[in-house]
Short mmCIF file of C-alpha atoms in Angstrom, two decimals:
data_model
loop_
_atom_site.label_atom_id
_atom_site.label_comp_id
_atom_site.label_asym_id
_atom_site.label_seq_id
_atom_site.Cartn_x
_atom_site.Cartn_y
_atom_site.Cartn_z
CA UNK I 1 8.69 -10.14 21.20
CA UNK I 2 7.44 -6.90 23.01
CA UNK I 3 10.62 -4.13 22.52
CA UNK I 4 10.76 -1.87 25.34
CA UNK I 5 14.36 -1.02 27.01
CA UNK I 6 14.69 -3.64 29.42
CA UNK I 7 14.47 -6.46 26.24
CA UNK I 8 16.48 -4.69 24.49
CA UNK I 9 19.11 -4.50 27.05
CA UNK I 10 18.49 -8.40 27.67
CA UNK I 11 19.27 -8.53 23.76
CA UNK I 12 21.97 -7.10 24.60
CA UNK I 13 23.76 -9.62 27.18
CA UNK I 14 23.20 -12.15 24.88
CA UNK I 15 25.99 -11.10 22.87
CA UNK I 16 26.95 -10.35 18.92
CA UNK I 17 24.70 -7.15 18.41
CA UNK I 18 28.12 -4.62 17.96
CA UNK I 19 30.14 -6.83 15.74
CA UNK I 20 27.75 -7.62 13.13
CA UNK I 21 29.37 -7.46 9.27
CA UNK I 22 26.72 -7.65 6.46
CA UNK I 23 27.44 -8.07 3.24
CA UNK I 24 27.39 -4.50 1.18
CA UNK I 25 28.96 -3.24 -2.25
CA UNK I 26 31.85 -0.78 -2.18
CA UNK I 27 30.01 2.26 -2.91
CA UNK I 28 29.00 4.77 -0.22
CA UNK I 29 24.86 5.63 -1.32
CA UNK I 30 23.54 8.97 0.31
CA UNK I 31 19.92 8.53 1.32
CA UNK I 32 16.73 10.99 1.99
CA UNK I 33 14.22 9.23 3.35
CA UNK I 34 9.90 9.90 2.87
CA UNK I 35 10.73 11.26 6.29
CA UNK I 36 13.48 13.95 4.75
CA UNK I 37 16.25 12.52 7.37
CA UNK I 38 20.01 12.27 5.48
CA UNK I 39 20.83 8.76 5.91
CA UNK I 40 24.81 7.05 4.68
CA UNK I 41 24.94 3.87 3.79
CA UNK I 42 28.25 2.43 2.81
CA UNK I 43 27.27 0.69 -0.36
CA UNK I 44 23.84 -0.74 -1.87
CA UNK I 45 22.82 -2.54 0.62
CA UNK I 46 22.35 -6.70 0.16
CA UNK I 47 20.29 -8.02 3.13
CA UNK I 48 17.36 -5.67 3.63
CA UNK I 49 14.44 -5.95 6.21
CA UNK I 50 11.60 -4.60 5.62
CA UNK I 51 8.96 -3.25 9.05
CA UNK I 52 6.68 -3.05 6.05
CA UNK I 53 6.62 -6.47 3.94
CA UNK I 54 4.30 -4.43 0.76
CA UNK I 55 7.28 -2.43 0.24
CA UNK I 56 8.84 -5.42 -1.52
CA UNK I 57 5.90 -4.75 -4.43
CA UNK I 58 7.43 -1.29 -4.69
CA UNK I 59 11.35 -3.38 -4.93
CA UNK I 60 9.77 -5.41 -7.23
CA UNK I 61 9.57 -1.85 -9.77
CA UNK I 62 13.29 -1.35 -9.67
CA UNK I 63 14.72 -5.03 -9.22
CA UNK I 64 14.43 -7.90 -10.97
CA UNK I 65 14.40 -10.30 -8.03
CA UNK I 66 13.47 -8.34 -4.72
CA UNK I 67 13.16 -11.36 -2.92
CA UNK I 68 16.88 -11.73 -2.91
CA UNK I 69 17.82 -8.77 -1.55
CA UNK I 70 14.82 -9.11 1.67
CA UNK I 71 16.48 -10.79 4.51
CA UNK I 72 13.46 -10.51 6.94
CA UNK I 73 9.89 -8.37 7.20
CA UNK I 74 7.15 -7.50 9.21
CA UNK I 75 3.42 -7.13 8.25
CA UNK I 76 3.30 -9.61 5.59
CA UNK I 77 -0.17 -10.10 5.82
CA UNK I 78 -0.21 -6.41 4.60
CA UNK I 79 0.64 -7.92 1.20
CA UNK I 80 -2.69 -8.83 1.18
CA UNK I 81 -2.33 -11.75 -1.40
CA UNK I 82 -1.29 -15.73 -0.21
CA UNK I 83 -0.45 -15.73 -3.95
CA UNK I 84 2.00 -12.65 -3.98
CA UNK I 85 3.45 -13.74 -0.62
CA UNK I 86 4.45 -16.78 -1.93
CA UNK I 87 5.64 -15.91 -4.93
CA UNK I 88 8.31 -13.58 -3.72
CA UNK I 89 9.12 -16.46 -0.89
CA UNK I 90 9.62 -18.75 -3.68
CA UNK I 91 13.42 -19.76 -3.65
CA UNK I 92 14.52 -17.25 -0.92
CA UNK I 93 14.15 -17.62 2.72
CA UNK I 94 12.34 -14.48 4.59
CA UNK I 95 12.31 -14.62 8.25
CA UNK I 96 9.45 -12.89 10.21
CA UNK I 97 10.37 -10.51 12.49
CA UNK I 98 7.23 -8.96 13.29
CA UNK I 99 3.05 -8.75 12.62
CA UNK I 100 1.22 -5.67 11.99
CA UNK I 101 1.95 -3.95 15.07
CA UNK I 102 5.61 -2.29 16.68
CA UNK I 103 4.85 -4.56 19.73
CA UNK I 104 5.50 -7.60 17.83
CA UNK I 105 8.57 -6.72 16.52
CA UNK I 106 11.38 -9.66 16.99
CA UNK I 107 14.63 -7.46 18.18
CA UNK I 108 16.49 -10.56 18.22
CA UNK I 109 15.57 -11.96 15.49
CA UNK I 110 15.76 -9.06 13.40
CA UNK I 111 19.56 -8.31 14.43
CA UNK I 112 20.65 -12.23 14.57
CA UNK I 113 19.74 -11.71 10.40
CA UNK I 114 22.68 -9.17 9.88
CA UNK I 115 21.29 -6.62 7.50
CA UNK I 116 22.63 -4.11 6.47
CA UNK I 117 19.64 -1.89 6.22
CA UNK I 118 16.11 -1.87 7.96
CA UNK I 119 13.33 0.11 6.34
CA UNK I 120 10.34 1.40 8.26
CA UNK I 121 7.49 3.19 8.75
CA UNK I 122 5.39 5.18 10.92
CA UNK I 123 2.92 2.53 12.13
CA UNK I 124 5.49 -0.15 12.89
CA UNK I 125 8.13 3.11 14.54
CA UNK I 126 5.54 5.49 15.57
CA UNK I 127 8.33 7.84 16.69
CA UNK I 128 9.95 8.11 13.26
CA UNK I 129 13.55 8.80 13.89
CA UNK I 130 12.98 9.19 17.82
CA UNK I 131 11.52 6.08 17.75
CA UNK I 132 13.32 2.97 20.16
CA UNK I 133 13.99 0.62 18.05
CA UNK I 134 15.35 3.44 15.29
CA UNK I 135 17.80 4.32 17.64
CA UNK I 136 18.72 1.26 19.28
CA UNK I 137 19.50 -0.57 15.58
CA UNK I 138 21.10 3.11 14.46
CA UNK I 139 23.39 2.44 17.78
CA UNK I 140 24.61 -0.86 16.72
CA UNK I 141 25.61 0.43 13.18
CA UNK I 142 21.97 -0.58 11.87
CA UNK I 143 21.13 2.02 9.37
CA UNK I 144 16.96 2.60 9.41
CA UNK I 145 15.04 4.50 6.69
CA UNK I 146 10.83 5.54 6.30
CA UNK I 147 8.93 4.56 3.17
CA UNK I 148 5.80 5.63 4.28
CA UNK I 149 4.51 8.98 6.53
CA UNK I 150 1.66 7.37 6.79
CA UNK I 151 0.46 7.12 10.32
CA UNK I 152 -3.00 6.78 12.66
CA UNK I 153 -1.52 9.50 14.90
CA UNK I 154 -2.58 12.96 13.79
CA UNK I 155 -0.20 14.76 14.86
CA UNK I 156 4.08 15.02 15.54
CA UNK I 157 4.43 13.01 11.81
CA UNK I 158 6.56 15.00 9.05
CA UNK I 159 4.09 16.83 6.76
CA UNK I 160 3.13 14.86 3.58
CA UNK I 161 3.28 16.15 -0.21
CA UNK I 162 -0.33 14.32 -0.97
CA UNK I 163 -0.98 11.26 -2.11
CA UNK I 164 0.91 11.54 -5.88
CA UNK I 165 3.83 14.05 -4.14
CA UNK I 166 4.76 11.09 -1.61
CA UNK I 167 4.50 8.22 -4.52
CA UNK I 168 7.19 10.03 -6.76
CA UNK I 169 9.26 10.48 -3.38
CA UNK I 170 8.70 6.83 -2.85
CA UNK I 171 10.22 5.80 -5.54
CA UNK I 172 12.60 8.23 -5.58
CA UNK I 173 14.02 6.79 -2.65
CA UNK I 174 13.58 3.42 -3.70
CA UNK I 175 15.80 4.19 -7.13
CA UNK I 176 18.49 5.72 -4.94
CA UNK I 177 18.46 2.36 -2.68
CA UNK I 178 18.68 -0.22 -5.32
CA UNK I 179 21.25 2.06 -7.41
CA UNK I 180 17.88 2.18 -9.92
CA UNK I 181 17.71 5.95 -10.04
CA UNK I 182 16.74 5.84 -13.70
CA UNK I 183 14.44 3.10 -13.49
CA UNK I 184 12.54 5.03 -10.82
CA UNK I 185 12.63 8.55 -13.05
CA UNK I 186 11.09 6.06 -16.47
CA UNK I 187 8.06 4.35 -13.52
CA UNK I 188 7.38 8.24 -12.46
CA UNK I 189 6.85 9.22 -15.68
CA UNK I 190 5.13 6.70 -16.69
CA UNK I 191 2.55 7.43 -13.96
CA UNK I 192 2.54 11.11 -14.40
CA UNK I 193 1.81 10.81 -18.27
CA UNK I 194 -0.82 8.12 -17.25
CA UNK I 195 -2.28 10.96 -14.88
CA UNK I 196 -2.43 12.96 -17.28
CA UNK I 197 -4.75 11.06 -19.39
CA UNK I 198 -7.38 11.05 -16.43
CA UNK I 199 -6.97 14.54 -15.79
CA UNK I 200 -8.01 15.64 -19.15
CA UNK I 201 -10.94 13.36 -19.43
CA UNK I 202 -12.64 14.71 -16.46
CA UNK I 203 -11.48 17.79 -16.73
CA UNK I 204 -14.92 20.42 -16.13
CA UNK I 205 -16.68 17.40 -14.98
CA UNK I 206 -19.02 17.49 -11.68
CA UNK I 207 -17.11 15.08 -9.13
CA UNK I 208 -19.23 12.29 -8.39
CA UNK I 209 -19.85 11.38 -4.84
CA UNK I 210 -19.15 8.26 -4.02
CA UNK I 211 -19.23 5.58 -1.34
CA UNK I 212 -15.44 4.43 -0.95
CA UNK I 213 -15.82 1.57 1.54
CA UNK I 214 -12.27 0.82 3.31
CA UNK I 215 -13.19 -2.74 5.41
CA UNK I 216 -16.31 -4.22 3.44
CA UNK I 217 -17.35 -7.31 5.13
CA UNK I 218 -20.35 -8.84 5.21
CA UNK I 219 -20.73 -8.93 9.31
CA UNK I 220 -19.69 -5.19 9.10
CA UNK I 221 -20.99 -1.35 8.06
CA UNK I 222 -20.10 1.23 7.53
CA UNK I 223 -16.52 2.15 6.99
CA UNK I 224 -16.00 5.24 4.95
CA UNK I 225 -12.75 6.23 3.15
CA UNK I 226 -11.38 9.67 4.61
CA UNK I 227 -10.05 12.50 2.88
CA UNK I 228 -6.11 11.33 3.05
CA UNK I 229 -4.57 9.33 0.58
CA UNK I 230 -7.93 7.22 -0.77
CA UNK I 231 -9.93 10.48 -0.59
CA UNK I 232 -6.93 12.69 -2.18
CA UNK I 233 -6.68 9.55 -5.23
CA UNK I 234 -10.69 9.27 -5.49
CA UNK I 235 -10.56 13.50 -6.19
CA UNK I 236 -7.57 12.70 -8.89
CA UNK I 237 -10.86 10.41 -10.78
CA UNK I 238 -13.29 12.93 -10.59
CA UNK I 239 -14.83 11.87 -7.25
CA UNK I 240 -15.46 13.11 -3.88
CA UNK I 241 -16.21 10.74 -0.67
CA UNK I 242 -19.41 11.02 1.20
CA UNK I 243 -20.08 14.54 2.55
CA UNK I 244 -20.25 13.70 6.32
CA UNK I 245 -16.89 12.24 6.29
CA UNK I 246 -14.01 14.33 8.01
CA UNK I 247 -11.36 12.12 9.41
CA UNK I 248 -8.03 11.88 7.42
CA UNK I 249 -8.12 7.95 7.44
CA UNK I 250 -11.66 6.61 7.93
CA UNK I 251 -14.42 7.11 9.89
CA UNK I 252 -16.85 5.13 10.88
CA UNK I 253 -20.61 5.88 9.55
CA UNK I 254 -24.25 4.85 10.53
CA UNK I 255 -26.24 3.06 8.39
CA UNK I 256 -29.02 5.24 8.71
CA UNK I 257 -26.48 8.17 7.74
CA UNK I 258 -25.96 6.17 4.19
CA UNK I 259 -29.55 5.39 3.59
CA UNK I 260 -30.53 9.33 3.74
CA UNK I 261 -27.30 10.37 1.42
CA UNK I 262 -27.61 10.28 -1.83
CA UNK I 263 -24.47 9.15 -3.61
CA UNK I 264 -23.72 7.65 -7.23
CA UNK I 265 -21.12 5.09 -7.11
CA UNK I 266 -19.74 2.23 -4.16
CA UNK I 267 -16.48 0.98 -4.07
CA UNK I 268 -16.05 -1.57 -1.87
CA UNK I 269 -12.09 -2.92 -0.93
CA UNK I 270 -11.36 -6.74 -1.46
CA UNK I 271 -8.71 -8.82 -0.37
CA UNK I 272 -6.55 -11.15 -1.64
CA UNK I 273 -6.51 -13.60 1.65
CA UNK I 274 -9.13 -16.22 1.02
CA UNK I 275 -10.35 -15.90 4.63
CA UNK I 276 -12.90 -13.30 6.34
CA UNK I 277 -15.92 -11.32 4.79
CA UNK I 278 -14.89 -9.22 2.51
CA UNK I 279 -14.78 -9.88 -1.39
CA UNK I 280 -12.10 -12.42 -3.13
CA UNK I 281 -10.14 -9.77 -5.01
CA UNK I 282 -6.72 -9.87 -5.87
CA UNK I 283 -3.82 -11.30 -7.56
CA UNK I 284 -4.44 -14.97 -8.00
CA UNK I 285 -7.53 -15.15 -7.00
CA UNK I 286 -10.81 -16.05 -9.86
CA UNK I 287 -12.89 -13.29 -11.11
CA UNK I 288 -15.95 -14.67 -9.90
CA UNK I 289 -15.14 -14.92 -6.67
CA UNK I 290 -14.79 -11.17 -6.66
CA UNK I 291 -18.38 -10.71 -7.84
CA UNK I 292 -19.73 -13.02 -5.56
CA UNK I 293 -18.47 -11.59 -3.06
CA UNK I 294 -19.84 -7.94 -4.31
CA UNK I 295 -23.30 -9.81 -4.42
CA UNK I 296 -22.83 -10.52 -0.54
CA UNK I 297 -21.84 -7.00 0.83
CA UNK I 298 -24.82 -5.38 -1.55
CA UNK I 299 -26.92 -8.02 0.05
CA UNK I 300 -26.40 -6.18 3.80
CA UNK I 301 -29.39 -5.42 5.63
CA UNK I 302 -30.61 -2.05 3.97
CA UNK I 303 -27.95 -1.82 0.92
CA UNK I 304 -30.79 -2.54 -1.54
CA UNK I 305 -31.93 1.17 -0.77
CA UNK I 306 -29.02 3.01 -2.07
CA UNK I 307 -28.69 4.32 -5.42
CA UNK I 308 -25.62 3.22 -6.43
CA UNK I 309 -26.78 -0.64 -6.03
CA UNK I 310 -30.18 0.17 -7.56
CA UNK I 311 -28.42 1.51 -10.40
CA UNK I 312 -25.98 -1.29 -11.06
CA UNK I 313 -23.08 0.91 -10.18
CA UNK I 314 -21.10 -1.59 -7.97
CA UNK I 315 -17.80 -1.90 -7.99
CA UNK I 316 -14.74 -4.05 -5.66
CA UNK I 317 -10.93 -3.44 -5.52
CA UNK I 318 -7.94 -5.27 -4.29
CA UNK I 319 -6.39 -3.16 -1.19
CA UNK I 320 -2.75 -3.11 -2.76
CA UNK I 321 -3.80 -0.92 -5.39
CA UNK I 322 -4.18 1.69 -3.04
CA UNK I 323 -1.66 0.82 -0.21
CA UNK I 324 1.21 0.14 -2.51
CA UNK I 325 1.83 3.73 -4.23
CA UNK I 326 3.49 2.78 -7.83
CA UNK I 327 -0.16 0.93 -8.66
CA UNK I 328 -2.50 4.08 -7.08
CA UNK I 329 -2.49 4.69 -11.14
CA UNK I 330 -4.49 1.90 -11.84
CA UNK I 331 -7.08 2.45 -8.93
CA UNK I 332 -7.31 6.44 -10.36
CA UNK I 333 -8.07 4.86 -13.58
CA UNK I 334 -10.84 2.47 -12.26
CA UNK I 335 -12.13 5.33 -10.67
CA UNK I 336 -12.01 8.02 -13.20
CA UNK I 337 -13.62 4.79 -15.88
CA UNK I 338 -16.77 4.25 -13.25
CA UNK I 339 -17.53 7.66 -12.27
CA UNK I 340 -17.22 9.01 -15.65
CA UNK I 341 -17.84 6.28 -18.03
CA UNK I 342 -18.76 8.70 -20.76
CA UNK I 343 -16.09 10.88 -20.81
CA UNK I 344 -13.34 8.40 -20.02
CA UNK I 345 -14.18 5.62 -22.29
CA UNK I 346 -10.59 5.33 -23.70
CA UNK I 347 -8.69 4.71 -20.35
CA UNK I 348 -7.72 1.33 -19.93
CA UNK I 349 -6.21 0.09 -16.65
CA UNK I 350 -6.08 -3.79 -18.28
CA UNK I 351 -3.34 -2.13 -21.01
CA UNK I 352 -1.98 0.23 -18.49
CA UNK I 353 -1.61 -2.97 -16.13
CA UNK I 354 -0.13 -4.77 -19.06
CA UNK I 355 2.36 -2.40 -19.24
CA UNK I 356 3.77 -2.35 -15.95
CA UNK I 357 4.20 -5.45 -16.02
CA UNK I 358 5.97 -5.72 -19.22
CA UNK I 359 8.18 -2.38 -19.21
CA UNK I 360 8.95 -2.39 -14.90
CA UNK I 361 8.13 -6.07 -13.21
CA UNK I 362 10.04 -9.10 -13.35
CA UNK I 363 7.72 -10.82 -11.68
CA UNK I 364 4.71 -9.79 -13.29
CA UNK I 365 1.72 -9.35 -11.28
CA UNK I 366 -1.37 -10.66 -12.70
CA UNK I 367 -5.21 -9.72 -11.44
CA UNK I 368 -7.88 -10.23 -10.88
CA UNK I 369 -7.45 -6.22 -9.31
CA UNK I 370 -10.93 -5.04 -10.10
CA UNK I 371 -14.73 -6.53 -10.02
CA UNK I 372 -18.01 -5.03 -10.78
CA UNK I 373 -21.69 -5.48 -11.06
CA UNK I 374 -22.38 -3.39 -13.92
CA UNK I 375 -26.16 -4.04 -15.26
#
């Protein structure tokens, strides 16, 4: 359904939104948000629903059995994996409220599920805390909270601590929601120490310019990472995007403008959906798929010109290991490993993966993550 006022005052008439009881522990929780608003919940809450379904990967850090606590969510496709999606579905029933846009958002059938917390963000409540639906669900006794600043709009959003600054608040937020405080404290940590590692190894090293492609598909070219977020975690590997790329996000590049730039090192995105162009990579999926599906995109009208294929220096990445901020460490240690194979030789994201999912998952998420065509 479409939310604008005159829905939601039809939602209205048909009864039951002001008398809703969910289910929530005795203790009151005091919550700051990604978007620094002071939010009171009365106790930790039991029937979540998430705008943003990925944020249940994020859950899955802190809580043995996220699934349980998820009552609805929007976006799942943003999971990006038919494997991962079905595996937190498994034995728990997850109604869809919405798609990937705030115009699809079920009003009804987000409120007929009773929770006793919704968690957004600013693509599906572009308005933050001004937003509609924020203060329509806030009106009913609904409490709403951001995960995520990010946004296409480039302006009127709270300001952002960079990529790493909004991961530790992520989680931050996440340990005070699931009473997992310390849990979230030991994952930070274990990220910054992690961080560490790359920054010493290329420490005083050149940064390496690199293609960071955010849609590859075979029918498409050329969509560069910008600066924000995949551009801030490329810089944290020793890298630096494409020098004619200026927008935040991504911008869109001519082919003829990638031919004539020299650049080391392409990174094309996968996905874990088994449908479209781009390269089979991600949880669940074989490893050969993802390098058949590098062959593909490198096989684009002109792509046999650029340096980084004619040196072998190809490389593929599931989207979730950018989009879901506890596993950006495993991208920065891709990175830092294929720009500077040299001097970083002793990073190992399959350990480092390994380890999350022994110390922090329940669930433990298993790859293929990565793919490349190394000669």
């Amino acid at each position: 359904m479409t939310l604008d006022r005159r829905t939601f005052c039809g939602a209205l008439l048909l009864g039951g939104l002001g008398t809703l009881q969910p289910a929530r522990s005795s203790e009151p929780l005091a919550i700051t948000d990604m978007a620094g608003r002071k939010i009171q919940l009365p106790g930790t809450p039991k029937r979540i629903v998430l705008l943003e379904a990925r944020d249940i990967i994020s859950m899955a850090m802190l809580h043995p059995d996220p699934a349980s606590l998820v009552v609805g969510w929007a976006a799942a496709d943003r999971i990006d994996s038919q494997f991962l999606k079905e595996r937190f579905e498994e034995g728990h029933r997850i109604q869809e409220v919405g798609k990937q846009t705030p115009d699809t958002v079920s009003l009804e059938g987000l409120v007929s599920l009773s929770p006793d917390l919704v968690v957004a963000n600013f693509y599906m409540a572009p308005q933050g805390g001004d937003d509609l639906l924020v203060e329509r669900l806030e009106s009913i006794g609904i409490p709403v909270i951001f995960s995520d600043l990010s946004s296409n709009a480039s302006a009127g959003q709270p300001a952002a601590k960079g990529a790493i600054g909004d991961f530790r608040e992520h989680m931050r937020m996440w340990g005070e929601v699931l009473d997992a405080s310390d849990k979230a404290a030991a994952y930070i940590a274990f990220f910054d120490k992690h961080l560490e590692r790359v920054t010493s190894c290329v420490a005083g090293s050149a940064p390496v310019t690199t293609y960071l492609e955010v849609q590859s598909t075979v029918d498409d070219c050329c969509w560069a990472a910008g600066n924000k977020v995949w551009g801030e975690l490329l810089e944290l590997a020793g890298g630096r995007t494409l020098p004619g790329v200026t927008a935040p996000w991504f911008q869109k590049l001519q082919l003829e403008y990638l031919l004539s730039t020299p650049h080391d090192v392409y990174v094309a995105s996968g996905g874990g959906w088994s449908a479209g162009g781009r390269p089979s990579i991600g949880p669940g999926l074989a490893s050969v798929k993802g390098r058949e599906g590098l062959e593909r995109l490198i096989g684009r009208t002109g792509f046999d010109q650029l340096s980084s294929v004619r040196n072998k220096r190809v490389h593929g990445i599931w989207t979730g290991l950018i989009a879901v901020p506890p596993l950006n460490i495993l991208f920065i240690e891709l990175a830092a490993k294929w720009l500077h194979p040299e001097r970083c030789q002793d990073i190992d994201p399959s350990a480092t993966l390994a380890e999350i999912n022994e110390r922090f998952l329940g669930m433990p998420i298993e790859g293929p993550f990565w793919a490349s065509l190394e000669g």
